[in-house]
Short mmCIF file of C-alpha atoms in Angstrom, two decimals:
data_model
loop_
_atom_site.label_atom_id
_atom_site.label_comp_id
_atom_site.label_asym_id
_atom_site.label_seq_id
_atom_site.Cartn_x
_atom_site.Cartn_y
_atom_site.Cartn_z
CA UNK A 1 16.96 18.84 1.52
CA UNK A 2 18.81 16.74 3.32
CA UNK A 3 16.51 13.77 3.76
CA UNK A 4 15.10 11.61 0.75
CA UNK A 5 11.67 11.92 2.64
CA UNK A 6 12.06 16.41 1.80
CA UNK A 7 12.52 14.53 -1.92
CA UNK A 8 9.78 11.63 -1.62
CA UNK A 9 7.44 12.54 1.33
CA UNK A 10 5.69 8.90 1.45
CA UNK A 11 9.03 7.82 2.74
CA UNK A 12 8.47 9.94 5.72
CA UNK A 13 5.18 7.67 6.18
CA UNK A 14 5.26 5.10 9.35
CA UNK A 15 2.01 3.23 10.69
CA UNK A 16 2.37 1.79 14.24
CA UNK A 17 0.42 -0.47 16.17
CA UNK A 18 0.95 -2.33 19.61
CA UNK A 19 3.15 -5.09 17.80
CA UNK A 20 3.99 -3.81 14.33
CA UNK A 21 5.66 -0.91 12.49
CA UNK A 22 4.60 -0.29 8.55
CA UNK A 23 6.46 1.98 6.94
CA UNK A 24 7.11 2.08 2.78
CA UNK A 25 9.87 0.08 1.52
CA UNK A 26 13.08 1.76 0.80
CA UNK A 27 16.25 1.04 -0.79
CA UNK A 28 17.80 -0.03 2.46
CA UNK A 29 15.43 -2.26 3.05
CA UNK A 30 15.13 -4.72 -0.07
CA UNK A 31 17.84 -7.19 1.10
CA UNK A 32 15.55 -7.85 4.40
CA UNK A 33 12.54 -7.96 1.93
CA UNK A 34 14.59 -10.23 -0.22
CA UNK A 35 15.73 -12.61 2.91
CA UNK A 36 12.21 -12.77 4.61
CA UNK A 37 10.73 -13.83 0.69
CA UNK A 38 13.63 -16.52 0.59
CA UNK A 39 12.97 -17.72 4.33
CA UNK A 40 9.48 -19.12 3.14
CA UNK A 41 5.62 -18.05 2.95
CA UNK A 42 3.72 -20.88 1.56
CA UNK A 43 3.91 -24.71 1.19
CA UNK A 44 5.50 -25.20 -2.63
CA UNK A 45 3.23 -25.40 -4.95
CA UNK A 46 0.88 -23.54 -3.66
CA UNK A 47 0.88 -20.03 -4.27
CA UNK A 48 -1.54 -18.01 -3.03
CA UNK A 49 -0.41 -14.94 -5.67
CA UNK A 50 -2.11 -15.09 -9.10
CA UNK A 51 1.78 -14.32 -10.37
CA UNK A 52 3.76 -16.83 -8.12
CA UNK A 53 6.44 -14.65 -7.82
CA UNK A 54 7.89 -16.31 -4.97
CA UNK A 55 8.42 -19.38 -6.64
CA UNK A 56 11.20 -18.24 -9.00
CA UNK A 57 14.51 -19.15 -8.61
CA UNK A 58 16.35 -17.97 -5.88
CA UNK A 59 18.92 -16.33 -7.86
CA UNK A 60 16.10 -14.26 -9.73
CA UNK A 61 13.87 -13.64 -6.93
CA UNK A 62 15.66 -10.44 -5.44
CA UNK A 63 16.55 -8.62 -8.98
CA UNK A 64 12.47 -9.42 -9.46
CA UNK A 65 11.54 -8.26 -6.12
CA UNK A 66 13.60 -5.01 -6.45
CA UNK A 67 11.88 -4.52 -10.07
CA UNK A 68 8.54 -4.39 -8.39
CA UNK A 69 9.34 -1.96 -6.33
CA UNK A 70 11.39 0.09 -8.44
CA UNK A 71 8.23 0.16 -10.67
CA UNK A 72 5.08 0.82 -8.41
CA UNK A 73 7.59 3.95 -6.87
CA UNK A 74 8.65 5.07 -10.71
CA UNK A 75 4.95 4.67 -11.34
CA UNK A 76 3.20 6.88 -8.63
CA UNK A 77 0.92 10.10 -8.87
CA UNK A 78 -1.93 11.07 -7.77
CA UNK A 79 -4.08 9.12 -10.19
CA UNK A 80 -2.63 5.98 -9.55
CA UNK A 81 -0.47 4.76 -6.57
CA UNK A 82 0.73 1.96 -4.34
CA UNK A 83 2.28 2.22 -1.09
CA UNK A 84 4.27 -0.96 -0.56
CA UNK A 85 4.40 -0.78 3.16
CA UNK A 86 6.83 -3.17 5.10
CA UNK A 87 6.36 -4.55 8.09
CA UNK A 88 8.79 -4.75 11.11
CA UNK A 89 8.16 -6.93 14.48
CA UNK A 90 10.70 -6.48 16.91
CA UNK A 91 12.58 -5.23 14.41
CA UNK A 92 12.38 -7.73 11.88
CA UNK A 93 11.14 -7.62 8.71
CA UNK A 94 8.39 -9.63 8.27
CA UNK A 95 6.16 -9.12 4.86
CA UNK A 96 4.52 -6.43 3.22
CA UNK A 97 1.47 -4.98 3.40
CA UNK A 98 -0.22 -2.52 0.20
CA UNK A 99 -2.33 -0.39 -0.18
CA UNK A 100 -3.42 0.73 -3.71
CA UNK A 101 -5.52 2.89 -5.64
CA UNK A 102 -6.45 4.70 -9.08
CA UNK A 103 -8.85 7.60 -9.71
CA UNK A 104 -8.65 7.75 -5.77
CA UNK A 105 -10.57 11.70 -5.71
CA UNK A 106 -13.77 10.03 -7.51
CA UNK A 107 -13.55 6.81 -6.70
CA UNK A 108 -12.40 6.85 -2.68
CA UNK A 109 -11.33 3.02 -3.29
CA UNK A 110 -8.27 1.21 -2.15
CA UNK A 111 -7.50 -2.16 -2.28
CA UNK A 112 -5.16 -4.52 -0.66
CA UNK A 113 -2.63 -7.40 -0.90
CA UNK A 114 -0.20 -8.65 1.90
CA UNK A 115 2.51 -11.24 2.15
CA UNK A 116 4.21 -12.53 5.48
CA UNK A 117 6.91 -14.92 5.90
CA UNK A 118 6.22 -18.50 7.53
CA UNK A 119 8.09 -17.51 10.99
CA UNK A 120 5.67 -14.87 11.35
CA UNK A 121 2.64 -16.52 10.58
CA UNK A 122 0.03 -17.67 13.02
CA UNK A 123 0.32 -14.94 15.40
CA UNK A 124 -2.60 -12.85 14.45
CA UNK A 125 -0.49 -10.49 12.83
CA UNK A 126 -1.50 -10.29 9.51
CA UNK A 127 -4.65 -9.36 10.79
CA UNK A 128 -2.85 -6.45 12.54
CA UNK A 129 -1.32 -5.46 9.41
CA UNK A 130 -4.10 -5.13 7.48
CA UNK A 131 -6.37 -3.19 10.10
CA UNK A 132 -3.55 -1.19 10.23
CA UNK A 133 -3.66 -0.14 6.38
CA UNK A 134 -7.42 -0.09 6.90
CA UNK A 135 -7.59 2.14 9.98
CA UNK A 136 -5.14 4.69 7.66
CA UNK A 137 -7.05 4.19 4.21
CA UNK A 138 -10.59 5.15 6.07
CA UNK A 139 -9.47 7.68 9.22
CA UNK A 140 -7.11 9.51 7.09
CA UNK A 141 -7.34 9.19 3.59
CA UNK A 142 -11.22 9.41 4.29
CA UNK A 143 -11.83 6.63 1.93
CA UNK A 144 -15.14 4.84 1.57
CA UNK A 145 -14.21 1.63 0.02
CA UNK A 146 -11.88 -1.13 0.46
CA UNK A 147 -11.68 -4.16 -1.69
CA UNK A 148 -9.67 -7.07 -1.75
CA UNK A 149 -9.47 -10.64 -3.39
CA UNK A 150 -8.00 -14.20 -2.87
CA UNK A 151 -8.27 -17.57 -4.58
CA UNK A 152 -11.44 -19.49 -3.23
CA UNK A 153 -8.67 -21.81 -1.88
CA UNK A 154 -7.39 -19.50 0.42
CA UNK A 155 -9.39 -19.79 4.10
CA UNK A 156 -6.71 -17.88 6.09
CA UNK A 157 -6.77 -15.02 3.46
CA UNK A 158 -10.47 -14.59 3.24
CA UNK A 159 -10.40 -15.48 7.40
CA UNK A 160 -8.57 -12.71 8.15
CA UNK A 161 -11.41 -10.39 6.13
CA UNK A 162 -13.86 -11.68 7.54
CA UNK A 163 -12.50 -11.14 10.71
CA UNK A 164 -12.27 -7.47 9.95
CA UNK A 165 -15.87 -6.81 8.25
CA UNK A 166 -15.90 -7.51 4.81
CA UNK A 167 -18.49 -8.94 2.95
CA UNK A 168 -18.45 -11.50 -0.19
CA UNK A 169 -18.53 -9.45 -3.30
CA UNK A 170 -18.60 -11.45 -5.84
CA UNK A 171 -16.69 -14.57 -7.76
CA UNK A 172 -14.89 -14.77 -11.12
CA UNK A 173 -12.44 -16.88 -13.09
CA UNK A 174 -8.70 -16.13 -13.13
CA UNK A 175 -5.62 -17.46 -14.36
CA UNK A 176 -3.77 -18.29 -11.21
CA UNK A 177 -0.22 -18.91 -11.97
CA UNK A 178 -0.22 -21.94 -14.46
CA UNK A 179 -3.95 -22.90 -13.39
CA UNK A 180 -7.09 -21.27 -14.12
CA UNK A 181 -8.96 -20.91 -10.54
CA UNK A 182 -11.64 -19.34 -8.98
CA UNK A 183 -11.55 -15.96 -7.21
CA UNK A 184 -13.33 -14.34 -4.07
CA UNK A 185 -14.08 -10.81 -4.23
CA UNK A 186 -14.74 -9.23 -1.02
CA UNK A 187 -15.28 -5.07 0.10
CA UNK A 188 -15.26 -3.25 3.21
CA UNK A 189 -16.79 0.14 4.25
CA UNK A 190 -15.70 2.41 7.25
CA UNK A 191 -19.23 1.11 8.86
CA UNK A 192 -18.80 -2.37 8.13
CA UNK A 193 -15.40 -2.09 9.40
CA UNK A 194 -14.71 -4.51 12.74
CA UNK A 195 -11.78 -2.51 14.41
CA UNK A 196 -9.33 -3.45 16.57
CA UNK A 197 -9.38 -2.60 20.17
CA UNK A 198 -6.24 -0.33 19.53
CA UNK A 199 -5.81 2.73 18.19
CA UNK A 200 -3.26 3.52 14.95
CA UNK A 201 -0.35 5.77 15.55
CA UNK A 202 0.56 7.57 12.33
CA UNK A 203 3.44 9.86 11.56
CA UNK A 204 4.18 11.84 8.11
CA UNK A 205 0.33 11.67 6.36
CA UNK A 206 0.56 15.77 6.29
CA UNK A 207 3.47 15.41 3.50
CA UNK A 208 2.34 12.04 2.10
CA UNK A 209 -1.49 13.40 1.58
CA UNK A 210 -0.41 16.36 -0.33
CA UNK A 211 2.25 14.33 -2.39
CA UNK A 212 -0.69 12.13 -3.12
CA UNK A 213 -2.71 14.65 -4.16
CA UNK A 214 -5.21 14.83 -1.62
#
């Protein structure tokens, strides 16, 4: 076993579309996480995470960032699991993109978050990202659900959904970082699903399925 992905297959995972490369976030790769975090992704004081992470201090931000991911990796089996997919654009790291699930072999759910720096923004690609986790999560996970969720605030969030097929689902009351706000629901199937006019290149789901349990 010379390769960590022999040790921890989902590292052997990459999703590739016309513009974008998602693959899950190593070691290696925190410091570029870390930088494209610091580099900006929303106007201060507005957070569009119910934990505003990204408004701690810079000198806590990376050690917090690392945690997370240290955790969701430490965390995952086949019951419950997050892939914390990063995203690359001309070879730049741009955001992050997850996909998550629990009770995934009854349930067939997965639901989704994203983040993506201010330099990348505007370009259509967080769209791309997330059709991109989509077009995975439904062709070859063979799941039948996908939910996802942003403050009622939050047009380009619940844009971008709508722009891929899903439908309302609902609205409740959260605490959003110091506030208490209100919160859009929304849930995609594979036939509601608008897809892009490109197909998804995928390499490694053989190993990653079976580590997942599937």
């Amino acid at each position: 076993m010379n390769e960590l992905s022999a040790i921890w297959p989902t590292f052997g995972l990459t999703l590739i579309t016309p513009r974008l490369v998602l693959r899950p976030i190593q070691d290696a790769d925190i410091p570029a996480a870390v930088g494209a975090a610091l580099s900006g992704i929303h106007e201060p004081g507005r957070s569009p995470f119910s934990n505003p992470w990204t408004e701690l201090p810079e000198d806590e931000l990376g050690a917090n960032m690392a945690r997370w991911y240290w955790r969701c990796r430490a965390g995952m089996t086949p019951e419950s699991w997050m892939l914390l997919l990063g995203i690359w654009h001309n070879d730049d790291f741009i955001g992050c993109q997850d996909l998550e699930a629990k009770n995934f072999a009854s349930l067939k759910t997965v639901s989704t978050g994203s983040w993506l720096k201010k330099g990348a923004q505007g370009q259509g690609l967080g769209k791309e990202m997330r059709a991109a986790a989509l077009s995975y999560a439904f062709d070859y996970l063979n799941a039948e659900v996908a939910t996802s969720e942003a403050a009622i605030w939050n047009k380009q969030s619940l844009g971008v959904s709508a722009s891929l097929g899903y439908e309302p689902n609902g609205i409740y009351r959260d605490q959003w970082g110091t506030d208490v706000g209100e919160v859009q629901r929304v849930r995609l199937t594979p036939e509601s699903f608008i897809r892009p006019d490109w197909k998804l290149k995928v390499e490694g789901h053989e190993t990653t399925a079976n580590f997942l349990g599937m």
